[in-house]
mmCIF file of C-alpha atoms and ligand atoms in Angstrom:
data_model
loop_
_atom_site.group_PDB
_atom_site.id
_atom_site.type_symbol
_atom_site.label_atom_id
_atom_site.label_comp_id
_atom_site.label_asym_id
_atom_site.label_seq_id
_atom_site.Cartn_x
_atom_site.Cartn_y
_atom_site.Cartn_z
ATOM 1 C CA MET A 416 2.732 -6.786 -4.388
ATOM 2 C CA VAL A 417 2.225 -6.833 -0.595
ATOM 3 C CA GLY A 418 1.038 -10.438 -0.319
ATOM 4 C CA SER A 419 3.962 -11.809 -2.300
ATOM 5 C CA ALA A 420 6.436 -9.712 -0.278
ATOM 6 C CA ILE A 421 5.012 -11.072 2.994
ATOM 7 C CA LEU A 422 5.243 -14.619 1.626
ATOM 8 C CA ARG A 423 8.900 -14.137 0.558
ATOM 9 C CA ARG A 424 9.694 -12.839 4.034
ATOM 10 C CA LEU A 425 7.937 -15.690 5.844
ATOM 11 C CA GLN A 426 9.674 -18.261 3.637
ATOM 12 C CA LYS A 427 13.024 -16.633 4.364
ATOM 13 C CA GLU A 428 12.336 -16.926 8.106
ATOM 14 C CA GLY A 429 11.584 -20.647 7.722
ATOM 15 C CA PHE A 430 7.793 -20.608 8.076
ATOM 16 C CA GLU A 431 5.882 -23.394 6.310
ATOM 17 C CA ASN A 432 2.356 -24.622 5.757
ATOM 18 C CA PHE A 433 1.029 -21.642 3.804
ATOM 19 C CA VAL A 434 -2.558 -21.466 2.628
ATOM 20 C CA LEU A 435 -2.454 -19.382 -0.540
ATOM 21 C CA ARG A 436 -4.979 -18.364 -3.168
ATOM 22 C CA SER A 437 -4.597 -15.946 -6.032
ATOM 23 C CA SER A 438 -7.495 -13.581 -6.779
ATOM 24 C CA LYS A 439 -8.316 -15.751 -9.813
ATOM 25 C CA GLU A 440 -8.627 -18.852 -7.628
ATOM 26 C CA LEU A 441 -10.657 -17.209 -4.856
ATOM 27 C CA ASP A 442 -12.700 -14.040 -5.293
ATOM 28 C CA LEU A 443 -12.727 -12.592 -1.784
ATOM 29 C CA ARG A 444 -15.750 -10.440 -2.655
ATOM 30 C CA VAL A 445 -17.953 -13.543 -2.817
ATOM 31 C CA GLN A 446 -19.273 -14.359 0.643
ATOM 32 C CA GLN A 447 -20.043 -18.057 0.062
ATOM 33 C CA ASP A 448 -16.632 -18.749 -1.490
ATOM 34 C CA VAL A 449 -14.817 -17.104 1.425
ATOM 35 C CA GLU A 450 -16.961 -19.051 3.895
ATOM 36 C CA ASN A 451 -16.113 -22.352 2.156
ATOM 37 C CA PHE A 452 -12.427 -21.472 1.992
ATOM 38 C CA PHE A 453 -12.128 -20.757 5.730
ATOM 39 C CA LYS A 454 -14.190 -23.832 6.652
ATOM 40 C CA GLU A 455 -11.994 -26.128 4.560
ATOM 41 C CA GLU A 456 -8.578 -24.642 5.260
ATOM 42 C CA LYS A 457 -8.937 -23.376 8.848
ATOM 43 C CA PRO A 458 -6.001 -20.942 8.694
ATOM 44 C CA GLU A 459 -4.508 -19.957 12.060
ATOM 45 C CA TYR A 460 -2.886 -16.632 11.129
ATOM 46 C CA VAL A 461 -4.241 -14.300 8.461
ATOM 47 C CA PHE A 462 -2.416 -11.455 6.696
ATOM 48 C CA LEU A 463 -5.187 -9.490 4.982
ATOM 49 C CA ALA A 464 -3.232 -7.736 2.223
ATOM 50 C CA ALA A 465 -5.858 -8.239 -0.484
ATOM 51 C CA ALA A 466 -7.476 -5.007 -1.656
ATOM 52 C CA LYS A 467 -8.435 -3.028 -4.702
ATOM 53 C CA VAL A 468 -5.725 -0.378 -4.896
ATOM 54 C CA GLY A 469 -4.484 2.209 -7.359
ATOM 55 C CA GLY A 470 -3.118 5.677 -7.910
ATOM 56 C CA ILE A 471 -4.874 9.012 -7.777
ATOM 57 C CA LEU A 472 -6.622 8.656 -11.165
ATOM 58 C CA ALA A 473 -7.858 5.097 -10.565
ATOM 59 C CA ASN A 474 -9.132 5.977 -7.076
ATOM 60 C CA ASN A 475 -10.964 9.002 -8.382
ATOM 61 C CA THR A 476 -12.404 7.273 -11.483
ATOM 62 C CA TYR A 477 -13.531 3.920 -10.074
ATOM 63 C CA ARG A 478 -14.992 5.351 -6.876
ATOM 64 C CA ALA A 479 -17.807 2.806 -6.569
ATOM 65 C CA GLU A 480 -15.477 -0.153 -7.151
ATOM 66 C CA PHE A 481 -12.943 1.071 -4.598
ATOM 67 C CA LEU A 482 -15.660 1.280 -1.952
ATOM 68 C CA TYR A 483 -17.571 -1.898 -2.832
ATOM 69 C CA ASP A 484 -14.662 -4.255 -3.538
ATOM 70 C CA ASN A 485 -12.701 -3.278 -0.455
ATOM 71 C CA LEU A 486 -15.677 -3.448 1.898
ATOM 72 C CA MET A 487 -16.672 -6.867 0.536
ATOM 73 C CA ILE A 488 -13.141 -8.294 0.770
ATOM 74 C CA GLN A 489 -12.563 -7.160 4.340
ATOM 75 C CA ASN A 490 -16.099 -7.919 5.608
ATOM 76 C CA ASN A 491 -15.897 -11.472 4.288
ATOM 77 C CA VAL A 492 -12.366 -12.205 5.489
ATOM 78 C CA ILE A 493 -12.596 -10.560 8.922
ATOM 79 C CA HIS A 494 -15.973 -12.135 9.676
ATOM 80 C CA GLN A 495 -14.901 -15.617 8.585
ATOM 81 C CA ALA A 496 -11.685 -15.273 10.575
ATOM 82 C CA TYR A 497 -13.892 -14.785 13.638
ATOM 83 C CA VAL A 498 -16.316 -17.608 12.766
ATOM 84 C CA ASN A 499 -13.444 -20.049 12.203
ATOM 85 C CA GLY A 500 -11.416 -19.142 15.299
ATOM 86 C CA VAL A 501 -8.383 -17.579 13.592
ATOM 87 C CA LYS A 502 -5.724 -16.964 16.281
ATOM 88 C CA LYS A 503 -4.615 -13.639 14.867
ATOM 89 C CA LEU A 504 -5.367 -11.434 11.856
ATOM 90 C CA LEU A 505 -3.441 -8.441 10.518
ATOM 91 C CA PHE A 506 -5.478 -5.974 8.475
ATOM 92 C CA LEU A 507 -3.602 -3.611 6.172
ATOM 93 C CA GLY A 508 -4.783 -0.119 5.224
ATOM 94 C CA SER A 509 -3.089 3.000 3.973
ATOM 95 C CA SER A 510 -1.985 6.489 4.985
ATOM 96 C CA CYS A 511 -4.904 7.970 3.008
ATOM 97 C CA ILE A 512 -7.209 7.201 5.955
ATOM 98 C CA TYR A 513 -6.053 10.449 7.593
ATOM 99 C CA PRO A 514 -7.834 13.792 7.195
ATOM 100 C CA LYS A 515 -6.575 15.872 4.272
ATOM 101 C CA HIS A 516 -5.407 18.727 6.496
ATOM 102 C CA ALA A 517 -4.240 16.764 9.541
ATOM 103 C CA PRO A 518 -1.052 18.063 11.210
ATOM 104 C CA GLN A 519 2.146 16.415 9.983
ATOM 105 C CA PRO A 520 3.639 13.981 10.714
ATOM 106 C CA LEU A 521 0.445 11.936 11.002
ATOM 107 C CA LYS A 522 -0.086 10.414 14.421
ATOM 108 C CA GLU A 523 -2.420 7.448 14.845
ATOM 109 C CA GLU A 524 -4.678 9.589 17.082
ATOM 110 C CA TYR A 525 -5.574 11.939 14.157
ATOM 111 C CA LEU A 526 -7.916 9.356 12.643
ATOM 112 C CA LEU A 527 -11.446 10.764 12.120
ATOM 113 C CA THR A 528 -10.571 14.314 13.167
ATOM 114 C CA GLY A 529 -11.414 15.978 9.825
ATOM 115 C CA GLU A 530 -12.508 15.771 6.186
ATOM 116 C CA LEU A 531 -10.811 13.209 3.927
ATOM 117 C CA GLU A 532 -9.000 13.907 0.642
ATOM 118 C CA PRO A 533 -11.820 13.760 -1.976
ATOM 119 C CA THR A 534 -9.825 11.872 -4.675
ATOM 120 C CA ASN A 535 -9.493 8.787 -2.478
ATOM 121 C CA GLU A 536 -12.386 9.156 -0.057
ATOM 122 C CA PRO A 537 -14.154 5.886 -1.054
ATOM 123 C CA TYR A 538 -10.958 3.857 -0.526
ATOM 124 C CA ALA A 539 -10.257 5.623 2.771
ATOM 125 C CA ILE A 540 -13.798 5.045 4.058
ATOM 126 C CA ALA A 541 -13.471 1.306 3.330
ATOM 127 C CA LYS A 542 -10.109 1.118 5.116
ATOM 128 C CA ILE A 543 -11.410 3.050 8.138
ATOM 129 C CA ALA A 544 -14.327 0.597 8.305
ATOM 130 C CA GLY A 545 -11.778 -2.257 8.324
ATOM 131 C CA ILE A 546 -9.892 -0.799 11.303
ATOM 132 C CA LYS A 547 -13.165 -0.308 13.186
ATOM 133 C CA MET A 548 -14.311 -3.811 12.300
ATOM 134 C CA CYS A 549 -11.135 -5.348 13.760
ATOM 135 C CA ASP A 550 -11.662 -3.296 16.930
ATOM 136 C CA ALA A 551 -15.349 -4.192 17.178
ATOM 137 C CA TYR A 552 -14.594 -7.925 16.793
ATOM 138 C CA ARG A 553 -11.920 -7.562 19.494
ATOM 139 C CA ASP A 554 -14.394 -5.774 21.823
ATOM 140 C CA GLN A 555 -17.403 -8.005 21.268
ATOM 141 C CA TYR A 556 -15.826 -11.395 20.542
ATOM 142 C CA GLY A 557 -12.292 -11.128 21.971
ATOM 143 C CA CYS A 558 -10.613 -11.641 18.566
ATOM 144 C CA ASN A 559 -6.915 -10.743 18.330
ATOM 145 C CA PHE A 560 -7.300 -8.716 15.127
ATOM 146 C CA ILE A 561 -4.773 -5.912 14.580
ATOM 147 C CA SER A 562 -4.324 -3.230 11.918
ATOM 148 C CA ALA A 563 -1.319 -1.572 10.285
ATOM 149 C CA MET A 564 -1.368 1.463 7.982
ATOM 150 C CA PRO A 565 1.560 1.522 5.556
ATOM 151 C CA THR A 566 2.694 4.604 3.699
ATOM 152 C CA ASN A 567 2.979 4.618 -0.143
ATOM 153 C CA LEU A 568 4.666 1.378 -1.179
ATOM 154 C CA TYR A 569 6.753 0.272 -4.147
ATOM 155 C CA GLY A 570 8.749 -2.797 -5.144
ATOM 156 C CA PRO A 571 8.508 -6.131 -6.974
ATOM 157 C CA ASN A 572 5.106 -6.884 -8.555
ATOM 158 C CA ASP A 573 4.105 -3.207 -8.563
ATOM 159 C CA ASN A 574 1.527 -1.973 -11.087
ATOM 160 C CA TYR A 575 3.206 -0.213 -14.032
ATOM 161 C CA ASP A 576 0.027 0.571 -15.964
ATOM 162 C CA LEU A 577 0.157 4.362 -16.405
ATOM 163 C CA LYS A 578 -3.601 4.816 -16.051
ATOM 164 C CA THR A 579 -3.992 3.004 -12.735
ATOM 165 C CA SER A 580 -0.566 3.039 -11.069
ATOM 166 C CA HIS A 581 0.835 5.165 -8.280
ATOM 167 C CA VAL A 582 3.334 7.899 -9.017
ATOM 168 C CA LEU A 583 6.584 6.026 -8.346
ATOM 169 C CA PRO A 584 6.176 3.129 -10.807
ATOM 170 C CA ALA A 585 4.567 5.533 -13.316
ATOM 171 C CA LEU A 586 7.617 7.790 -13.260
ATOM 172 C CA ILE A 587 10.085 4.909 -13.493
ATOM 173 C CA ARG A 588 8.275 3.693 -16.581
ATOM 174 C CA LYS A 589 7.900 7.164 -18.162
ATOM 175 C CA PHE A 590 11.572 8.129 -17.718
ATOM 176 C CA HIS A 591 12.795 4.723 -18.829
ATOM 177 C CA GLU A 592 10.692 4.773 -22.003
ATOM 178 C CA ALA A 593 11.555 8.405 -22.756
ATOM 179 C CA LYS A 594 15.239 7.518 -22.566
ATOM 180 C CA VAL A 595 14.913 4.453 -24.786
ATOM 181 C CA GLU A 596 12.772 6.339 -27.317
ATOM 182 C CA ASN A 597 14.791 9.596 -27.140
ATOM 183 C CA LYS A 598 11.777 11.718 -26.222
ATOM 184 C CA PRO A 599 12.406 15.458 -25.602
ATOM 185 C CA PHE A 600 10.292 15.654 -22.429
ATOM 186 C CA VAL A 601 8.446 13.577 -19.822
ATOM 187 C CA GLU A 602 5.017 14.605 -18.619
ATOM 188 C CA VAL A 603 4.552 14.502 -14.854
ATOM 189 C CA TRP A 604 1.135 15.172 -13.278
ATOM 190 C CA GLY A 605 0.212 18.054 -11.007
ATOM 191 C CA THR A 606 2.469 20.850 -9.762
ATOM 192 C CA GLY A 607 5.250 18.714 -8.265
ATOM 193 C CA SER A 608 4.766 20.328 -4.854
ATOM 194 C CA PRO A 609 2.866 17.566 -2.963
ATOM 195 C CA ARG A 610 5.034 15.596 -0.595
ATOM 196 C CA ARG A 611 4.923 11.797 -0.365
ATOM 197 C CA GLU A 612 6.702 9.169 1.721
ATOM 198 C CA PHE A 613 7.746 5.961 -0.060
ATOM 199 C CA MET A 614 8.621 2.618 1.465
ATOM 200 C CA HIS A 615 9.973 -0.535 -0.169
ATOM 201 C CA VAL A 616 7.476 -3.392 0.155
ATOM 202 C CA ASP A 617 10.165 -5.711 1.603
ATOM 203 C CA ASP A 618 10.415 -3.309 4.541
ATOM 204 C CA LEU A 619 6.661 -3.445 5.019
ATOM 205 C CA ALA A 620 6.776 -7.257 4.947
ATOM 206 C CA GLY A 621 9.306 -7.170 7.802
ATOM 207 C CA ALA A 622 7.023 -4.860 9.792
ATOM 208 C CA CYS A 623 4.010 -7.128 9.190
ATOM 209 C CA LEU A 624 5.835 -10.156 10.566
ATOM 210 C CA PHE A 625 7.102 -8.083 13.499
ATOM 211 C CA LEU A 626 3.563 -6.904 14.352
ATOM 212 C CA MET A 627 2.099 -10.382 13.915
ATOM 213 C CA GLU A 628 4.616 -11.655 16.472
ATOM 214 C CA ASN A 629 4.658 -8.733 18.895
ATOM 215 C CA TYR A 630 1.610 -6.457 18.754
ATOM 216 C CA ASN A 631 -1.800 -7.246 20.264
ATOM 217 C CA GLU A 632 -3.640 -3.950 20.693
ATOM 218 C CA PRO A 633 -6.760 -2.261 19.299
ATOM 219 C CA GLY A 634 -6.440 0.699 16.943
ATOM 220 C CA PHE A 635 -3.636 0.586 14.397
ATOM 221 C CA VAL A 636 0.074 1.223 13.860
ATOM 222 C CA ASN A 637 1.610 3.479 11.196
ATOM 223 C CA VAL A 638 4.310 1.836 9.086
ATOM 224 C CA GLY A 639 6.626 4.153 7.186
ATOM 225 C CA THR A 640 10.115 5.519 6.840
ATOM 226 C CA GLY A 641 9.412 8.864 8.527
ATOM 227 C CA VAL A 642 10.967 10.707 5.555
ATOM 228 C CA ASP A 643 9.169 12.324 2.602
ATOM 229 C CA VAL A 644 10.103 14.066 -0.662
ATOM 230 C CA THR A 645 8.244 16.352 -3.076
ATOM 231 C CA ILE A 646 6.973 14.812 -6.321
ATOM 232 C CA LYS A 647 9.451 17.131 -8.077
ATOM 233 C CA GLU A 648 12.328 15.701 -6.028
ATOM 234 C CA LEU A 649 11.116 12.168 -6.725
ATOM 235 C CA ALA A 650 10.906 12.871 -10.471
ATOM 236 C CA GLU A 651 14.437 14.300 -10.467
ATOM 237 C CA MET A 652 15.826 11.338 -8.519
ATOM 238 C CA ILE A 653 14.263 8.864 -10.935
ATOM 239 C CA ARG A 654 15.381 10.932 -13.946
ATOM 240 C CA ASP A 655 18.974 10.895 -12.689
ATOM 241 C CA ILE A 656 19.088 7.193 -11.814
ATOM 242 C CA VAL A 657 17.544 6.264 -15.171
ATOM 243 C CA GLY A 658 19.991 8.643 -16.871
ATOM 244 C CA TYR A 659 17.403 10.598 -18.875
ATOM 245 C CA VAL A 660 18.662 13.947 -20.200
ATOM 246 C CA GLY A 661 15.428 15.528 -21.529
ATOM 247 C CA LYS A 662 13.032 17.884 -19.761
ATOM 248 C CA ILE A 663 10.239 17.457 -17.205
ATOM 249 C CA GLN A 664 6.902 19.007 -18.188
ATOM 250 C CA TRP A 665 4.245 19.498 -15.494
ATOM 251 C CA ASP A 666 0.667 18.616 -16.477
ATOM 252 C CA THR A 667 -1.309 20.810 -14.072
ATOM 253 C CA SER A 668 -4.643 19.630 -15.496
ATOM 254 C CA LYS A 669 -4.096 16.503 -13.343
ATOM 255 C CA PRO A 670 -4.874 16.657 -9.591
ATOM 256 C CA ASP A 671 -2.215 17.069 -6.903
ATOM 257 C CA GLY A 672 -4.244 15.163 -4.321
ATOM 258 C CA THR A 673 -3.471 15.631 -0.664
ATOM 259 C CA PRO A 674 -0.610 18.112 -0.035
ATOM 260 C CA ARG A 675 1.310 15.869 2.340
ATOM 261 C CA LYS A 676 0.941 12.553 4.176
ATOM 262 C CA LEU A 677 4.026 11.856 6.211
ATOM 263 C CA MET A 678 3.607 9.138 8.818
ATOM 264 C CA ASP A 679 4.651 9.594 12.426
ATOM 265 C CA VAL A 680 6.404 6.264 13.015
ATOM 266 C CA SER A 681 7.264 6.787 16.674
ATOM 267 C CA LEU A 682 4.831 4.107 17.922
ATOM 268 C CA LEU A 683 6.593 1.468 15.812
ATOM 269 C CA GLY A 684 9.944 3.040 16.723
ATOM 270 C CA LYS A 685 9.194 2.538 20.435
ATOM 271 C CA MET A 686 8.840 -1.165 19.672
ATOM 272 C CA GLU A 687 12.330 -0.909 18.136
ATOM 273 C CA TRP A 688 11.341 -1.562 14.563
ATOM 274 C CA GLU A 689 12.580 0.695 11.804
ATOM 275 C CA SER A 690 12.655 0.783 8.014
ATOM 276 C CA ARG A 691 15.972 -0.307 6.454
ATOM 277 C CA ILE A 692 15.814 0.377 2.716
ATOM 278 C CA ASP A 693 16.287 4.074 1.875
ATOM 279 C CA LEU A 694 14.580 5.602 -1.149
ATOM 280 C CA GLU A 695 17.680 5.970 -3.323
ATOM 281 C CA GLU A 696 18.680 2.326 -2.776
ATOM 282 C CA GLY A 697 15.117 1.062 -3.296
ATOM 283 C CA LEU A 698 14.728 3.087 -6.490
ATOM 284 C CA ARG A 699 17.945 1.644 -7.904
ATOM 285 C CA LEU A 700 16.728 -1.904 -7.193
ATOM 286 C CA GLU A 701 13.358 -1.275 -8.822
ATOM 287 C CA ILE A 702 14.751 0.582 -11.844
ATOM 288 C CA GLU A 703 17.258 -2.194 -12.560
ATOM 289 C CA SER A 704 14.604 -4.896 -12.420
ATOM 290 C CA LEU A 705 12.123 -2.934 -14.550
ATOM 291 C CA ALA A 706 14.784 -2.117 -17.146
ATOM 292 C CA SER A 707 15.477 -5.825 -17.583
ATOM 293 C CA ILE A 708 11.756 -6.642 -17.908
ATOM 294 C CA LEU A 709 11.126 -3.826 -20.436
ATOM 295 C CA LYS A 710 14.225 -4.637 -22.504
ATOM 296 C CA HIS A 711 12.329 -7.609 -23.894
ATOM 297 C CA GLU A 712 9.236 -5.510 -24.656
ATOM 298 C CA VAL A 713 10.711 -2.330 -26.195
HETATM 299 P P1 LIG B 500 -1.856 9.627 -4.034
HETATM 300 O O1 LIG B 500 -0.674 9.456 -3.123
HETATM 301 O O2 LIG B 500 -3.098 8.965 -3.539
HETATM 302 O O3 LIG B 500 -2.094 11.069 -4.380
HETATM 303 O O4 LIG B 500 -1.560 8.799 -5.388
HETATM 304 P P2 LIG B 500 -0.453 8.816 -6.546
HETATM 305 O O5 LIG B 500 0.743 8.042 -6.152
HETATM 306 O O6 LIG B 500 -1.172 8.336 -7.765
HETATM 307 O O7 LIG B 500 -0.072 10.337 -6.796
HETATM 308 C C1 LIG B 500 0.823 11.054 -5.969
HETATM 309 C C2 LIG B 500 1.169 12.405 -6.584
HETATM 310 O O8 LIG B 500 1.999 12.202 -7.736
HETATM 311 C C3 LIG B 500 -0.029 13.222 -7.066
HETATM 312 O O9 LIG B 500 0.236 14.585 -6.766
HETATM 313 C C4 LIG B 500 -0.007 12.990 -8.584
HETATM 314 O O10 LIG B 500 -0.616 14.044 -9.316
HETATM 315 C C5 LIG B 500 1.505 12.965 -8.822
HETATM 316 N N1 LIG B 500 1.922 12.355 -10.104
HETATM 317 C C6 LIG B 500 2.803 12.910 -10.981
HETATM 318 N N2 LIG B 500 2.935 12.162 -12.078
HETATM 319 C C7 LIG B 500 2.146 11.057 -11.898
HETATM 320 C C8 LIG B 500 1.879 9.914 -12.698
HETATM 321 O O11 LIG B 500 2.379 9.752 -13.819
HETATM 322 N N3 LIG B 500 1.046 8.975 -12.172
HETATM 323 C C9 LIG B 500 0.474 9.123 -10.922
HETATM 324 N N4 LIG B 500 -0.321 8.156 -10.460
HETATM 325 N N5 LIG B 500 0.690 10.226 -10.160
HETATM 326 C C10 LIG B 500 1.518 11.181 -10.628
#
């Protein structure tokens, strides 16, 4: 989702000469393959969007894979970027790197000030290691490696598998199917009280290009909209846009996860970058495109 959004954005801006590999063509967890790839292709600028990602259930179930796969991917890519003299690398993480009970909104300086949210601790530990690796390579070798931490993302090429997806695509799918199949209720996980911030991936792609062109510092930059909603509000927004008239049933046997993770986006704001696509507009775009994909399946 993120890689293809960055590519669309770069193409739109007129960039050329892309070096692309899908995960099937190049397994970034395999050290020798990544070494060969960098040696042959010698990329100058690297957007490291590749990662094993998923929603609360996937993160909590495949804990070993989330730690191993992400550490391997980033160790291989960041190290080879250094060995092969990459001019600049952007490493992408996530807002789950912050302590579970950090003050809100989350400022970059709150990193490593408290315990992490247990459901996604392995993923968060890998991403924190990636930030520190970029900084260490900057300190020791002078590499211009930067990091950005996006909030929860959604948009084209999102994962709609209900077992592994994040909440937003899951709810779009559930409400859409319930409407088509005339179901009396839709099951939504948890209590509905956690708050989440959602950003369209095309906005993130704009921020990535902006940072690649303008930011050259250690540490990392939050990327978000600065606005959050409760899961209940999100469910009601999606229900209304889809036009579903049945009920919402809360499945409290499923975890809520962290109570809130709203990004403080003032650092990016000072650089005069801000998110453009608001949640309502982004949801409409995504719901329309999913409805046309599912029409052929249902
Ligand atoms: P998180 O941001 O790491 O907690 O990941 P998610 O996007 O998976 O979940 C966010 C919140 O939405 C949690 O409180 C979930 O319990 C809640 N949620 C409600 N319904 C669903 C659903 O159908 N799928 C997912 N993934 N989360 C849901």
